[in-house]
Amino acid sequence: MYIGGAQVEGEAVIDRENPSRPNRPAGSVFAASASQANHAVDVAHSAFGRWSRYTPEDRATLLRVCADAIRHQADELGFTLATELGKPLAASIGEARFAALYLDLVADRAPDLHADVEITNRFGTSTVIKRPYGVVSAIVPWNAPLILAMLKIAPALATGNTMVLKPSPLSPLALTAMVGVIADNLPAGVLNVVNGGADVGAALTTHDAIRKVAFTGGLPTARSVMRAAADGVKPVVLELGGNDPAIVVDVANLSDNDVSTLVQATFGTSGQVCIAVKRIYVPHHQVMLFADRFRASARESLVLGDALDPTTTMGPVVTQPHADHITALVEDAAAMGATVSRLGHDGDRAADGYFVEPTLITGATPEMAVVVEEQFGPTVPVLGYDTIDEAVAQANDSDLGLAASVWTDDRDEALAIARRLEVGTTFVNSHNRFGVNPGAPFGGTKLSGFGREYGDVGIEAYLQIHAINTPASRIAEGYPDGKDST
Ligand code: NAD
């Protein structure tokens, strides 16, 4: 753990196994007690005064140094991430590099967003100033820990907040190391990391000095986080799960590159991505054509194996229970009459790794669990539709509303369909990380959460607004008799 700029030990240890080869440990971190977590918040609180008084430009300069330091460590961080999570090495290194890039982007943009705004009208003049909240806690899941943490670290620190961050016990190693790299380049106490499970997370949502909670994870935990934050009236950002639909307008118009993008957007990180493609809608009469093209592309590109093997393009899933859950969803669909095709092929694959074969499910129907639930694994159902209206209705028929995609060469048609989708992001001819624009806001609707990351709004989320009003006259306008209400 890093608290107050120093590495800190705890009484307990979290041992993380390697999902590609569970008999080989990935590494360990110390677990914080609740009192250590509270202490970390106190330390971040002490660091806040000084850090918030740095100019935005000075903070940006320091954060660019941190971004460089992460880039220099990207290979090591990626190796650690691949080992603890089973995400293929190239993608893991890419995640570390993208985290550094995002830190740079925020450092470049944040100073402009601090600027005061003057409002002058017949009621007077107001100066709107923006300032940080104080200590922000960040609680993140296991599936993309470096970037999901950076979406909180970068904007919170750039705007003058300090932070205590908690990784998931399922992927604490690379993230703790990345925080160490950042913390080493910042004043002590500005960024702290404590490891642990629900007890540590609970401390980070209830401590009096926490002024905002940024959470990414699952719905049941989000409900606990929101309840805990309610007592202290702490604002929360909740980035939760998705059950992303991809609507293909005409399979014949998909290029081979489009099909390959759809495959990667479905099976990257073994489908364990909030914005993975999780349901595919194609015209009824083109389901077989689509399935043939999708299978051919996936069989060519998906190599299932150890995340550290450079030939691997799809690693294991994170734990055996998660593998069992995905397998059960596929078996359930098959039992209800769907056809399951195995995709990809085996590379160097340990028998005891938590591997789940990538599959395509045709003949899926809307009531199947694999359609209704976020499967968060390497399987995807294909559903037929007759009209675009029907496709949109089915896509929206979900409690979740994170992202979606529309596949057509006609941009006007894509926009028209996208406007009808109940999601926070729609990708056109793209999906998942292939479509992310760090300059555009990202977040969910419905049970996928609220609040936005990325974009200006994802930075401004860490600034509070304070309006300083100088009225034009002491008599308030608008009351019927022209007199002040008091
Ligand atoms: P999770 O909800 O189990 O855990 C998330 C974090 O919360 C972990 O650090 C966990 O230790 C912590 N936690 C557990 N109990 C807590 C409590 N009572 N108080 C505070 N913190 C607590 O989620 P997970 O299984 O790690 O992640 C998978 C989920 O995250 C999926 O649903 C996925 O879709 C979602 N996700 C969403 C996004 C997004 O940006 N919308 C991105 C990635 C993942």
XYZ file of C-alpha atoms and ligand atoms in Angstrom:
530
model
C 0.000 0.000 0.000
C 1.073 3.608 -0.397
C -0.037 6.022 2.298
C 1.483 9.459 2.666
C 4.126 8.775 0.030
C 5.509 5.692 1.776
C 5.040 1.980 1.263
C 3.027 0.644 4.174
C 2.562 -2.917 5.383
C -0.629 -4.413 6.747
C -1.379 -7.293 9.065
C -3.065 -9.396 6.392
C -1.946 -10.297 2.896
C -3.933 -10.704 -0.340
C -2.386 -13.450 -2.487
C -3.340 -13.261 -6.125
C -3.143 -16.325 -8.329
C -2.428 -16.397 -12.054
C -5.689 -17.337 -13.860
C -3.715 -18.699 -16.825
C -1.849 -21.114 -14.503
C -3.546 -21.129 -11.094
C -0.769 -23.202 -9.520
C 1.595 -20.265 -10.066
C 1.101 -17.256 -7.780
C 0.913 -13.865 -9.454
C 2.016 -11.957 -6.353
C 0.769 -10.459 -3.107
C -0.154 -7.129 -1.584
C -0.791 -6.152 2.007
C -4.435 -5.694 2.945
C -5.432 -2.630 4.936
C -7.443 -2.788 8.117
C -10.395 -0.412 8.326
C -8.325 1.798 10.647
C -5.498 1.950 8.084
C -8.038 2.941 5.429
C -9.328 5.691 7.727
C -5.752 6.798 8.366
C -5.130 7.006 4.600
C -8.126 9.348 4.315
C -6.750 11.516 7.156
C -3.398 11.692 5.362
C -5.066 12.662 2.073
C -7.064 15.277 3.986
C -3.847 16.784 5.389
C -2.303 16.880 1.906
C -5.345 18.584 0.375
C -4.695 22.147 1.566
C -1.288 22.424 -0.053
C -2.132 20.486 -3.240
C -5.285 22.494 -3.864
C -3.230 25.715 -3.690
C -0.843 24.636 -6.467
C -1.728 26.430 -9.672
C -3.548 24.194 -12.177
C -0.529 24.575 -14.490
C 1.897 23.402 -11.786
C -0.274 20.385 -11.059
C -0.428 19.641 -14.792
C 3.356 19.796 -15.050
C 3.761 17.287 -12.236
C 1.113 14.974 -13.684
C 2.915 14.941 -17.044
C 6.023 13.745 -15.192
C 3.871 10.967 -13.690
C 2.570 10.046 -17.151
C 6.134 9.735 -18.439
C 7.071 7.586 -15.466
C 4.127 5.247 -16.166
C 5.129 5.012 -19.843
C 8.635 4.003 -18.787
C 7.185 1.269 -16.596
C 4.479 0.180 -19.062
C 6.112 -3.145 -19.946
C 6.527 -4.139 -16.288
C 3.047 -2.947 -15.337
C 1.590 -4.794 -18.329
C 3.448 -7.991 -17.420
C 2.065 -7.825 -13.876
C -1.452 -7.128 -15.141
C -1.317 -10.017 -17.623
C -0.140 -12.335 -14.851
C -2.793 -11.400 -12.284
C -5.738 -10.922 -14.658
C -5.113 -13.219 -17.624
C -5.449 -10.331 -20.081
C -3.066 -10.918 -23.010
C 0.309 -9.238 -22.559
C 0.076 -6.818 -25.509
C -3.345 -5.615 -24.368
C -2.119 -5.291 -20.781
C 0.867 -3.176 -21.838
C -1.519 -1.197 -24.047
C -3.730 -0.525 -21.033
C -0.772 0.888 -19.071
C 0.216 3.080 -22.018
C -3.349 4.287 -22.473
C -3.505 5.186 -18.764
C -0.402 7.361 -19.273
C -1.924 8.926 -22.388
C -5.124 9.774 -20.555
C -3.160 11.385 -17.729
C -1.406 13.579 -20.309
C -4.696 14.502 -21.988
C -6.218 15.557 -18.669
C -3.089 17.482 -17.677
C -3.368 19.396 -20.962
C -7.063 20.147 -20.623
C -7.722 20.681 -16.904
C -6.164 24.163 -16.475
C -8.636 25.662 -18.986
C -11.583 24.174 -17.123
C -10.662 25.982 -13.904
C -11.198 29.394 -15.410
C -13.755 31.626 -13.694
C -16.935 32.369 -15.632
C -18.407 35.884 -15.527
C -22.164 36.311 -15.952
C -23.517 39.819 -16.398
C -27.205 40.459 -16.954
C -29.899 42.805 -15.668
C -29.821 41.047 -12.277
C -26.186 41.962 -11.733
C -22.802 40.331 -12.138
C -21.821 36.885 -10.950
C -18.419 35.305 -10.896
C -18.584 31.528 -10.987
C -15.471 29.970 -9.511
C -14.578 26.302 -9.467
C -12.722 24.492 -6.793
C -11.928 20.925 -5.783
C -14.013 18.884 -3.353
C -11.288 17.680 -1.010
C -10.549 13.980 -0.543
C -12.112 11.773 -3.222
C -12.261 8.002 -2.821
C -11.998 5.778 -5.875
C -13.160 2.163 -5.816
C -12.480 0.125 -8.944
C -13.166 -3.361 -10.306
C -10.736 -5.969 -11.562
C -11.271 -6.072 -15.313
C -9.315 -2.997 -16.517
C -7.847 -1.652 -13.284
C -5.230 0.714 -14.699
C -7.456 2.673 -17.023
C -10.551 2.570 -14.809
C -8.489 3.957 -11.930
C -6.851 6.560 -14.174
C -10.275 7.851 -15.267
C -10.624 8.938 -11.631
C -7.025 9.696 -10.606
C -6.245 12.038 -13.511
C -9.223 14.408 -13.290
C -9.404 14.362 -9.482
C -5.730 15.228 -9.003
C -5.531 17.662 -11.909
C -8.341 19.700 -10.361
C -6.681 19.817 -6.937
C -8.385 17.003 -5.040
C -6.455 14.351 -3.185
C -7.389 10.689 -3.345
C -7.505 7.341 -1.614
C -7.955 4.504 -4.080
C -8.970 0.893 -3.551
C -8.242 -1.741 -6.194
C -10.189 -4.986 -6.442
C -8.652 -7.900 -4.522
C -8.759 -9.780 -7.860
C -6.310 -7.414 -9.597
C -4.464 -5.351 -6.991
C -0.869 -5.824 -8.156
C -0.380 -3.706 -11.276
C -2.639 -0.931 -10.000
C -0.861 -0.687 -6.644
C 2.431 -0.514 -8.554
C 1.075 2.193 -10.903
C -0.139 4.272 -7.964
C 3.334 3.903 -6.452
C 4.864 5.280 -9.654
C 2.533 8.288 -9.522
C 2.829 8.831 -5.767
C 6.639 8.869 -6.020
C 6.390 11.935 -8.255
C 3.850 13.913 -6.234
C 3.801 15.546 -2.800
C 3.258 12.982 -0.037
C -0.356 12.078 0.618
C -1.843 13.408 -2.633
C -2.507 9.899 -3.939
C -2.814 6.889 -1.641
C -3.785 3.277 -2.256
C -5.199 0.810 0.255
C -6.007 -2.773 -0.621
C -8.828 -4.893 0.676
C -12.419 -5.914 0.129
C -15.815 -4.658 1.229
C -14.674 -3.504 4.705
C -12.027 -1.203 3.253
C -14.440 -0.048 0.544
C -17.008 0.749 3.234
C -14.476 2.880 5.139
C -13.850 4.824 1.944
C -17.527 5.625 1.530
C -18.267 6.688 5.103
C -15.252 8.610 6.485
C -16.285 12.215 7.236
C -13.405 13.698 5.236
C -14.402 11.918 2.002
C -16.155 14.532 -0.115
C -16.908 12.476 -3.213
C -16.969 8.777 -4.124
C -16.085 7.553 -7.603
C -17.125 3.931 -8.058
C -16.890 1.515 -10.963
C -18.190 -2.006 -10.467
C -21.305 -4.123 -10.205
C -24.876 -3.152 -9.302
C -25.171 -4.853 -5.880
C -22.002 -3.120 -4.671
C -23.142 0.180 -6.176
C -26.306 0.001 -4.105
C -24.222 -0.469 -0.920
C -21.922 2.381 -1.924
C -24.817 4.739 -2.600
C -26.530 3.831 0.670
C -23.316 4.327 2.633
C -22.617 7.650 0.938
C -26.167 8.864 1.627
C -25.576 9.404 5.355
C -22.801 11.881 4.681
C -24.613 13.294 1.605
C -21.508 12.486 -0.426
C -21.904 12.795 -4.190
C -21.232 9.553 -6.041
C -20.295 8.683 -9.584
C -21.465 5.169 -10.454
C -20.079 3.444 -13.553
C -21.779 0.045 -13.625
C -22.368 -2.881 -15.905
C -23.636 -2.967 -19.472
C -25.442 -5.372 -21.784
C -24.388 -3.653 -24.975
C -26.360 -4.341 -28.168
C -24.757 -4.096 -31.608
C -27.288 -3.428 -34.385
C -26.135 -4.475 -37.845
C -28.273 -2.798 -40.504
C -27.071 -4.832 -43.498
C -24.627 -7.727 -43.165
C -23.705 -7.448 -46.846
C -22.342 -3.957 -46.230
C -19.997 -5.028 -43.437
C -16.385 -5.023 -44.564
C -14.086 -7.826 -43.391
C -12.459 -5.231 -41.177
C -15.859 -4.405 -39.622
C -16.458 -8.073 -38.851
C -13.000 -8.380 -37.332
C -13.649 -5.262 -35.179
C -16.922 -6.772 -33.976
C -15.107 -9.988 -33.036
C -12.393 -8.128 -31.111
C -14.948 -5.839 -29.449
C -16.801 -8.931 -28.269
C -13.926 -11.129 -27.119
C -11.242 -8.655 -25.980
C -10.266 -9.418 -22.355
C -12.354 -12.581 -22.834
C -15.512 -10.459 -22.978
C -14.921 -9.157 -19.444
C -15.395 -5.516 -20.387
C -18.322 -3.301 -19.409
C -18.597 -2.120 -23.027
C -17.964 -5.441 -24.743
C -20.523 -6.329 -27.416
C -22.971 -8.537 -25.494
C -25.919 -8.942 -27.916
C -25.836 -8.770 -31.721
C -28.977 -7.902 -33.732
C -29.014 -8.651 -37.475
C -31.839 -8.831 -40.057
C -33.577 -12.213 -39.778
C -32.788 -13.239 -43.346
C -29.067 -12.502 -42.826
C -28.464 -14.380 -39.550
C -26.762 -17.327 -41.281
C -24.637 -15.063 -43.478
C -23.595 -13.050 -40.428
C -22.807 -16.156 -38.370
C -20.640 -17.569 -41.181
C -18.641 -14.356 -41.508
C -18.306 -13.864 -37.734
C -17.187 -17.485 -37.203
C -14.617 -17.276 -40.009
C -13.104 -14.091 -38.625
C -13.099 -15.323 -35.023
C -11.592 -18.678 -35.952
C -8.729 -16.891 -37.632
C -8.014 -14.399 -34.870
C -8.881 -15.930 -31.498
C -6.029 -17.942 -30.003
C -6.864 -19.141 -26.501
C -3.870 -19.442 -24.223
C -1.623 -18.189 -21.443
C -1.818 -14.402 -21.260
C 1.975 -14.165 -21.250
C 2.370 -16.149 -24.487
C 2.824 -13.559 -27.279
C 0.707 -15.664 -29.680
C -2.302 -15.569 -27.333
C -5.130 -13.213 -28.277
C -7.642 -14.442 -25.694
C -6.692 -15.383 -22.142
C -8.637 -17.105 -19.369
C -11.390 -15.477 -17.330
C -10.639 -14.179 -13.868
C -11.777 -17.025 -11.568
C -13.213 -20.540 -11.750
C -16.648 -19.460 -10.399
C -16.816 -16.821 -13.133
C -15.902 -19.466 -15.741
C -18.634 -21.739 -14.346
C -21.187 -18.915 -14.517
C -20.477 -18.198 -18.196
C -20.515 -21.889 -19.067
C -23.896 -22.246 -17.340
C -25.327 -19.360 -19.399
C -24.203 -21.057 -22.614
C -25.579 -24.443 -21.521
C -28.868 -22.821 -20.572
C -29.176 -21.263 -24.047
C -28.381 -24.621 -25.673
C -30.976 -26.365 -23.505
C -33.542 -23.790 -24.677
C -32.832 -24.665 -28.329
C -30.055 -22.281 -29.361
C -27.100 -23.438 -31.455
C -23.671 -22.922 -29.931
C -20.583 -22.748 -32.165
C -17.096 -22.926 -30.766
C -14.778 -20.220 -32.115
C -11.031 -19.693 -32.181
C -8.461 -22.345 -31.446
C -6.151 -23.401 -28.655
C -2.659 -22.089 -28.172
C -0.505 -22.812 -25.133
C -3.217 -23.510 -22.614
C -2.754 -25.008 -19.111
C -5.392 -27.594 -18.280
C -6.171 -25.982 -14.948
C -6.384 -22.373 -16.249
C -9.771 -20.676 -16.053
C -10.384 -20.923 -19.775
C -13.813 -20.593 -21.330
C -14.118 -21.399 -25.003
C -15.261 -18.432 -27.087
C -18.710 -19.162 -28.524
C -21.358 -17.698 -30.803
C -24.989 -18.466 -29.970
C -27.419 -18.447 -32.884
C -31.129 -19.066 -32.556
C -31.051 -17.028 -29.329
C -34.342 -15.578 -28.079
C -34.937 -12.488 -25.933
C -35.897 -14.403 -22.780
C -32.649 -16.421 -22.584
C -30.440 -15.505 -19.594
C -27.477 -14.969 -21.919
C -29.484 -12.208 -23.610
C -31.034 -10.692 -20.485
C -27.923 -10.718 -18.272
C -24.534 -9.115 -18.631
C -22.572 -12.310 -19.343
C -19.165 -10.616 -18.896
C -17.462 -13.481 -20.693
C -16.507 -14.860 -24.115
C -19.889 -15.748 -25.544
C -22.338 -13.692 -27.571
C -25.914 -14.308 -28.732
C -27.146 -13.303 -32.204
C -30.800 -12.312 -32.532
C -32.769 -11.681 -35.725
C -35.052 -8.706 -36.367
C -37.459 -7.771 -39.140
C -37.499 -3.981 -38.903
C -35.205 -1.341 -37.433
C -38.037 -0.421 -35.061
C -37.964 -3.974 -33.742
C -34.164 -3.930 -33.413
C -34.283 -0.654 -31.467
C -37.053 -1.953 -29.210
C -35.101 -5.141 -28.447
C -31.876 -3.219 -27.889
C -33.672 -0.949 -25.406
C -35.414 -3.848 -23.696
C -32.852 -4.022 -20.908
C -32.437 -2.608 -17.402
C -28.927 -1.659 -18.438
C -27.983 1.196 -20.750
C -24.244 1.652 -20.985
C -23.262 1.600 -24.670
C -24.440 0.293 -28.060
C -23.275 0.258 -31.636
C -24.858 0.747 -35.037
C -23.242 -0.750 -38.132
C -24.094 1.025 -41.379
C -22.271 3.121 -43.975
C -25.095 5.660 -43.917
C -24.092 8.163 -41.225
C -27.517 9.841 -41.163
C -29.156 6.478 -40.619
C -26.650 5.675 -37.857
C -27.400 8.958 -36.086
C -31.150 8.456 -36.440
C -30.941 4.990 -34.876
C -28.496 6.128 -32.190
C -30.848 8.920 -31.073
C -33.419 6.259 -30.201
C -31.104 4.110 -28.079
C -31.315 4.398 -24.270
C -27.583 4.360 -23.617
C -24.810 6.773 -22.696
C -22.624 6.054 -25.743
C -23.343 4.743 -29.240
C -20.436 3.736 -31.434
C -20.819 3.809 -35.216
C -19.127 0.934 -37.090
C -17.109 0.318 -33.979
C -17.514 -0.727 -30.369
C -15.633 -1.141 -27.108
C -12.086 0.225 -26.992
C -11.986 0.619 -30.786
C -14.593 3.355 -30.538
C -13.666 5.184 -27.334
C -12.963 8.891 -27.764
C -11.317 10.225 -24.576
C -12.637 13.686 -25.479
C -16.272 12.526 -25.425
C -18.223 11.880 -22.201
C -18.789 8.241 -21.235
C -21.204 6.720 -18.736
C -24.456 4.897 -18.298
C -28.215 5.309 -18.217
C -30.743 3.227 -16.248
C -29.049 0.615 -14.016
C -25.711 1.207 -15.749
C -25.243 4.165 -13.413
C -24.900 7.907 -13.635
C -22.192 10.504 -13.903
C -19.731 10.686 -16.753
C -16.041 9.988 -17.222
C -13.839 11.153 -20.128
C -14.470 14.460 -21.894
C -14.557 17.860 -20.217
C -17.486 16.715 -18.143
C -15.365 13.884 -16.705
C -12.847 16.469 -15.471
C -15.409 19.026 -14.319
C -17.021 16.287 -12.231
C -14.215 16.875 -9.725
C -14.759 20.647 -9.490
C -17.409 22.227 -7.305
C -19.109 25.378 -8.449
C -19.293 28.467 -6.267
C -21.214 31.495 -7.548
C -20.325 34.915 -6.161
C -23.255 37.202 -6.920
C -23.166 41.010 -6.939
C -26.782 42.040 -7.626
C -27.551 45.053 -9.776
C -29.709 46.532 -7.059
C -30.564 45.694 -3.478
C -34.239 45.311 -4.391
C -34.911 41.913 -5.898
C -36.834 42.081 -9.145
C -39.719 39.834 -9.846
C -41.831 40.223 -6.723
C -45.237 41.672 -7.586
C -44.870 44.814 -5.476
C -41.183 45.279 -6.386
C -40.202 44.850 -2.761
C -37.578 42.593 -1.283
C -39.177 39.423 0.126
C -37.361 39.978 3.411
P -17.728 -5.382 -7.708
O -18.909 -4.499 -7.572
O -17.784 -6.742 -7.139
O -16.445 -4.686 -7.043
C -16.027 -3.387 -7.395
C -15.185 -2.814 -6.269
O -16.003 -2.567 -5.131
C -14.074 -3.737 -5.797
O -12.927 -2.963 -5.526
C -14.652 -4.303 -4.514
O -13.677 -4.763 -3.599
C -15.375 -3.091 -3.968
N -16.414 -3.370 -2.944
C -17.034 -4.536 -2.669
N -17.959 -4.344 -1.684
C -17.917 -3.028 -1.350
C -18.630 -2.221 -0.417
N -19.575 -2.733 0.363
N -18.331 -0.913 -0.344
C -17.398 -0.364 -1.152
N -16.676 -1.085 -2.052
C -16.935 -2.410 -2.149
O -17.404 -5.418 -9.271
P -16.354 -6.326 -10.034
O -16.825 -7.734 -10.046
O -14.987 -6.048 -9.514
O -16.453 -5.695 -11.498
C -17.317 -6.146 -12.478
C -18.456 -5.165 -12.727
O -17.951 -3.865 -12.993
C -19.251 -5.549 -13.945
O -20.633 -5.397 -13.703
C -18.801 -4.541 -14.990
O -19.702 -4.333 -16.037
C -18.593 -3.336 -14.147
N -17.734 -2.375 -14.857
C -18.255 -1.167 -15.254
C -17.468 -0.259 -15.969
C -17.996 1.092 -16.431
O -17.192 1.961 -16.744
N -19.298 1.315 -16.490
C -16.151 -0.593 -16.268
C -15.675 -1.838 -15.861
C -16.462 -2.712 -15.145
